[in-house]
């Protein structure tokens, strides 16, 4: 049997897409100020550079001005088990992102798989080594999950259907993977019982916005400005890298959404 230990965080590659100026029109649930495109571009550059500094191969796709939210590449596609799966993003203004993502990921992977019915945003999927936790949300529905499940099964993942809490955009807005068995989560999400069987470290009160973190090889990449979370993760022995994503946060984005990470 193939050794799957670490496949959820040991990666050789990442892809990302430059933010366009149209990011200032990005979707956001709560109103609030527009992101500043220049500042966004600076934060994004630092983010991409960090992946490069770790030695990963990084492909940077060009900005798509017609799709303000297309910098959030995690939503129209999922990379799992060495394959790319094109999804069907659940927000109307983002649906068209699937086509350019198909072209871009075909260049990288040689071919892609896809779902043809329903809606799934990649932000609602947390992969562990053995499982795909999929949160039903405003963007991800039962029909989309039914289309995705057989593909994930073929790739060796068990699927666990869970629920993204009301008022939370994506399942992973409130959690991230720390290692093969440990999840970092807001207490709101963890209290739903969705992580039964996993170890859970809970985000300190008032630092829920740091829950969307990424484990990338030896590093846990978390958002700058959350000292209690940083200290907590270090106390558990994780090697932490902080990156600013204040501009992405203005349009409900976080660190995980701006890249797809995988091994080839
Ligand atoms: C959206 O509403 O689709 C974007 N403004 C933010 C997407 C963030 N993606 C994610 O959490 N996976």
Short mmCIF file of N, CA, C and O in Angstrom, two decimals, residues 9-58:
data_model
loop_
_atom_site.label_atom_id
_atom_site.label_comp_id
_atom_site.label_asym_id
_atom_site.label_seq_id
_atom_site.Cartn_x
_atom_site.Cartn_y
_atom_site.Cartn_z
N UNK A 9 0.59 17.64 3.97
CA UNK A 9 1.38 18.86 4.21
C UNK A 9 2.80 18.81 3.66
O UNK A 9 3.53 19.80 3.78
N UNK A 10 3.20 17.69 3.08
CA UNK A 10 4.54 17.64 2.45
C UNK A 10 4.35 17.88 0.96
O UNK A 10 3.70 17.08 0.28
N UNK A 11 4.84 19.01 0.49
CA UNK A 11 4.56 19.41 -0.89
C UNK A 11 5.83 19.82 -1.63
O UNK A 11 6.74 20.40 -1.02
N UNK A 12 5.83 19.55 -2.92
CA UNK A 12 6.96 20.01 -3.75
C UNK A 12 6.59 21.26 -4.55
O UNK A 12 7.48 21.93 -5.06
N UNK A 13 5.30 21.52 -4.71
CA UNK A 13 4.84 22.57 -5.61
C UNK A 13 3.75 23.45 -4.98
O UNK A 13 3.01 22.98 -4.10
N UNK A 14 3.64 24.65 -5.52
CA UNK A 14 2.49 25.50 -5.20
C UNK A 14 2.15 26.31 -6.45
O UNK A 14 3.03 26.60 -7.27
N UNK A 15 0.87 26.63 -6.61
CA UNK A 15 0.49 27.58 -7.66
C UNK A 15 -0.31 28.70 -7.01
O UNK A 15 -0.97 28.50 -5.98
N UNK A 16 -0.23 29.86 -7.66
CA UNK A 16 -0.93 31.03 -7.14
C UNK A 16 -1.30 31.90 -8.33
O UNK A 16 -0.83 31.65 -9.45
N UNK A 17 -2.16 32.89 -8.11
CA UNK A 17 -2.52 33.79 -9.21
C UNK A 17 -2.36 35.23 -8.72
O UNK A 17 -2.84 35.56 -7.62
N UNK A 18 -1.71 36.06 -9.52
CA UNK A 18 -1.53 37.46 -9.12
C UNK A 18 -2.88 38.13 -8.93
O UNK A 18 -3.82 37.86 -9.69
N UNK A 19 -2.98 39.01 -7.94
CA UNK A 19 -4.23 39.76 -7.78
C UNK A 19 -4.32 40.84 -8.86
O UNK A 19 -3.31 41.43 -9.23
N UNK A 20 -5.53 41.06 -9.37
CA UNK A 20 -5.73 42.15 -10.33
C UNK A 20 -6.13 43.42 -9.58
O UNK A 20 -6.38 43.40 -8.37
N UNK A 21 -6.21 44.52 -10.34
CA UNK A 21 -6.68 45.77 -9.74
C UNK A 21 -8.15 45.63 -9.33
O UNK A 21 -8.64 46.29 -8.41
N UNK A 22 -8.86 44.73 -10.04
CA UNK A 22 -10.28 44.53 -9.74
C UNK A 22 -10.53 43.87 -8.39
O UNK A 22 -11.67 43.74 -7.96
N UNK A 23 -9.46 43.49 -7.69
CA UNK A 23 -9.65 42.90 -6.35
C UNK A 23 -10.41 43.88 -5.45
O UNK A 23 -11.10 43.47 -4.51
N UNK A 24 -10.32 45.17 -5.77
CA UNK A 24 -11.07 46.14 -4.94
C UNK A 24 -12.58 45.90 -5.03
O UNK A 24 -13.33 46.37 -4.17
N UNK A 25 -13.03 45.17 -6.07
CA UNK A 25 -14.47 44.83 -6.17
C UNK A 25 -14.75 43.42 -5.67
O UNK A 25 -15.82 42.86 -5.95
N UNK A 26 -13.82 42.83 -4.96
CA UNK A 26 -14.01 41.45 -4.50
C UNK A 26 -15.24 41.31 -3.60
O UNK A 26 -15.65 42.24 -2.91
N UNK A 27 -15.78 40.12 -3.61
CA UNK A 27 -16.96 39.82 -2.79
C UNK A 27 -16.60 39.92 -1.31
O UNK A 27 -15.50 39.56 -0.92
N UNK A 28 -17.52 40.40 -0.52
CA UNK A 28 -17.34 40.37 0.94
C UNK A 28 -18.71 40.35 1.58
O UNK A 28 -19.64 41.01 1.08
N UNK A 29 -18.81 39.61 2.67
CA UNK A 29 -20.13 39.43 3.29
C UNK A 29 -20.53 40.66 4.09
O UNK A 29 -21.70 41.04 4.11
N UNK A 30 -19.55 41.30 4.73
CA UNK A 30 -19.94 42.31 5.71
C UNK A 30 -19.77 43.75 5.27
O UNK A 30 -19.64 44.62 6.13
N UNK A 31 -19.71 44.04 3.98
CA UNK A 31 -19.40 45.41 3.57
C UNK A 31 -17.96 45.70 3.92
O UNK A 31 -17.11 44.82 3.84
N UNK A 32 -17.67 46.91 4.34
CA UNK A 32 -16.30 47.24 4.74
C UNK A 32 -15.49 47.79 3.58
O UNK A 32 -15.94 47.78 2.44
N UNK A 33 -14.29 48.27 3.91
CA UNK A 33 -13.49 48.99 2.91
C UNK A 33 -12.96 48.08 1.80
O UNK A 33 -12.80 46.87 2.01
N UNK A 34 -12.69 48.70 0.66
CA UNK A 34 -12.07 47.96 -0.44
C UNK A 34 -10.62 47.67 -0.11
O UNK A 34 -9.94 48.51 0.49
N UNK A 35 -10.11 46.51 -0.53
CA UNK A 35 -8.66 46.32 -0.42
C UNK A 35 -7.94 47.28 -1.35
O UNK A 35 -8.49 47.67 -2.38
N UNK A 36 -6.74 47.65 -0.98
CA UNK A 36 -5.92 48.50 -1.83
C UNK A 36 -5.10 47.57 -2.74
O UNK A 36 -4.32 46.75 -2.24
N UNK A 37 -5.28 47.67 -4.08
CA UNK A 37 -4.62 46.72 -4.98
C UNK A 37 -3.09 46.70 -4.85
O UNK A 37 -2.48 45.63 -4.93
N UNK A 38 -2.49 47.88 -4.62
CA UNK A 38 -1.01 47.89 -4.51
C UNK A 38 -0.56 47.15 -3.24
O UNK A 38 0.36 46.35 -3.26
N UNK A 39 -1.25 47.44 -2.14
CA UNK A 39 -0.88 46.76 -0.89
C UNK A 39 -1.15 45.26 -0.99
O UNK A 39 -0.41 44.43 -0.47
N UNK A 40 -2.26 44.93 -1.66
CA UNK A 40 -2.59 43.50 -1.84
C UNK A 40 -1.47 42.83 -2.61
O UNK A 40 -0.99 41.74 -2.24
N UNK A 41 -1.02 43.49 -3.68
CA UNK A 41 0.04 42.90 -4.52
C UNK A 41 1.31 42.70 -3.70
O UNK A 41 2.00 41.68 -3.85
N UNK A 42 1.61 43.65 -2.81
CA UNK A 42 2.82 43.50 -1.97
C UNK A 42 2.69 42.29 -1.02
O UNK A 42 3.61 41.50 -0.88
N UNK A 43 1.52 42.19 -0.39
CA UNK A 43 1.33 41.06 0.53
C UNK A 43 1.39 39.73 -0.24
O UNK A 43 1.94 38.74 0.25
N UNK A 44 0.82 39.75 -1.42
CA UNK A 44 0.78 38.53 -2.23
C UNK A 44 2.19 38.13 -2.66
O UNK A 44 2.55 36.94 -2.65
N UNK A 45 3.00 39.11 -3.01
CA UNK A 45 4.37 38.83 -3.44
C UNK A 45 5.16 38.17 -2.29
O UNK A 45 5.89 37.19 -2.49
N UNK A 46 4.98 38.71 -1.09
CA UNK A 46 5.69 38.14 0.07
C UNK A 46 5.23 36.70 0.31
O UNK A 46 6.03 35.82 0.67
N UNK A 47 3.96 36.47 0.10
CA UNK A 47 3.37 35.14 0.28
C UNK A 47 3.99 34.15 -0.71
O UNK A 47 4.48 33.08 -0.34
N UNK A 48 4.00 34.53 -1.98
CA UNK A 48 4.56 33.65 -3.01
C UNK A 48 6.05 33.44 -2.78
O UNK A 48 6.57 32.32 -2.91
N UNK A 49 6.74 34.51 -2.40
CA UNK A 49 8.18 34.39 -2.16
C UNK A 49 8.49 33.42 -1.05
O UNK A 49 9.49 32.71 -1.09
N UNK A 50 7.62 33.37 -0.05
CA UNK A 50 7.90 32.44 1.04
C UNK A 50 7.90 30.99 0.55
O UNK A 50 8.78 30.21 0.88
N UNK A 51 6.91 30.65 -0.27
CA UNK A 51 6.90 29.28 -0.82
C UNK A 51 8.19 29.02 -1.59
O UNK A 51 8.80 27.95 -1.48
N UNK A 52 8.61 30.01 -2.38
CA UNK A 52 9.84 29.84 -3.17
C UNK A 52 11.04 29.64 -2.25
O UNK A 52 11.90 28.80 -2.49
N UNK A 53 11.10 30.44 -1.17
CA UNK A 53 12.24 30.34 -0.24
C UNK A 53 12.36 28.95 0.39
O UNK A 53 13.45 28.54 0.78
N UNK A 54 11.23 28.26 0.51
CA UNK A 54 11.31 26.91 1.10
C UNK A 54 11.85 25.89 0.10
O UNK A 54 12.06 24.73 0.45
N UNK A 55 12.03 26.32 -1.15
CA UNK A 55 12.55 25.41 -2.17
C UNK A 55 11.46 24.80 -3.05
O UNK A 55 11.76 24.03 -3.96
N UNK A 56 10.22 25.17 -2.79
CA UNK A 56 9.11 24.63 -3.61
C UNK A 56 9.16 25.25 -5.02
O UNK A 56 9.64 26.36 -5.21
N UNK A 57 8.64 24.49 -5.98
CA UNK A 57 8.48 25.04 -7.34
C UNK A 57 7.15 25.78 -7.35
O UNK A 57 6.11 25.20 -7.01
N UNK A 58 7.17 27.04 -7.75
CA UNK A 58 5.94 27.85 -7.68
C UNK A 58 5.59 28.37 -9.06
O UNK A 58 6.42 28.98 -9.73
#
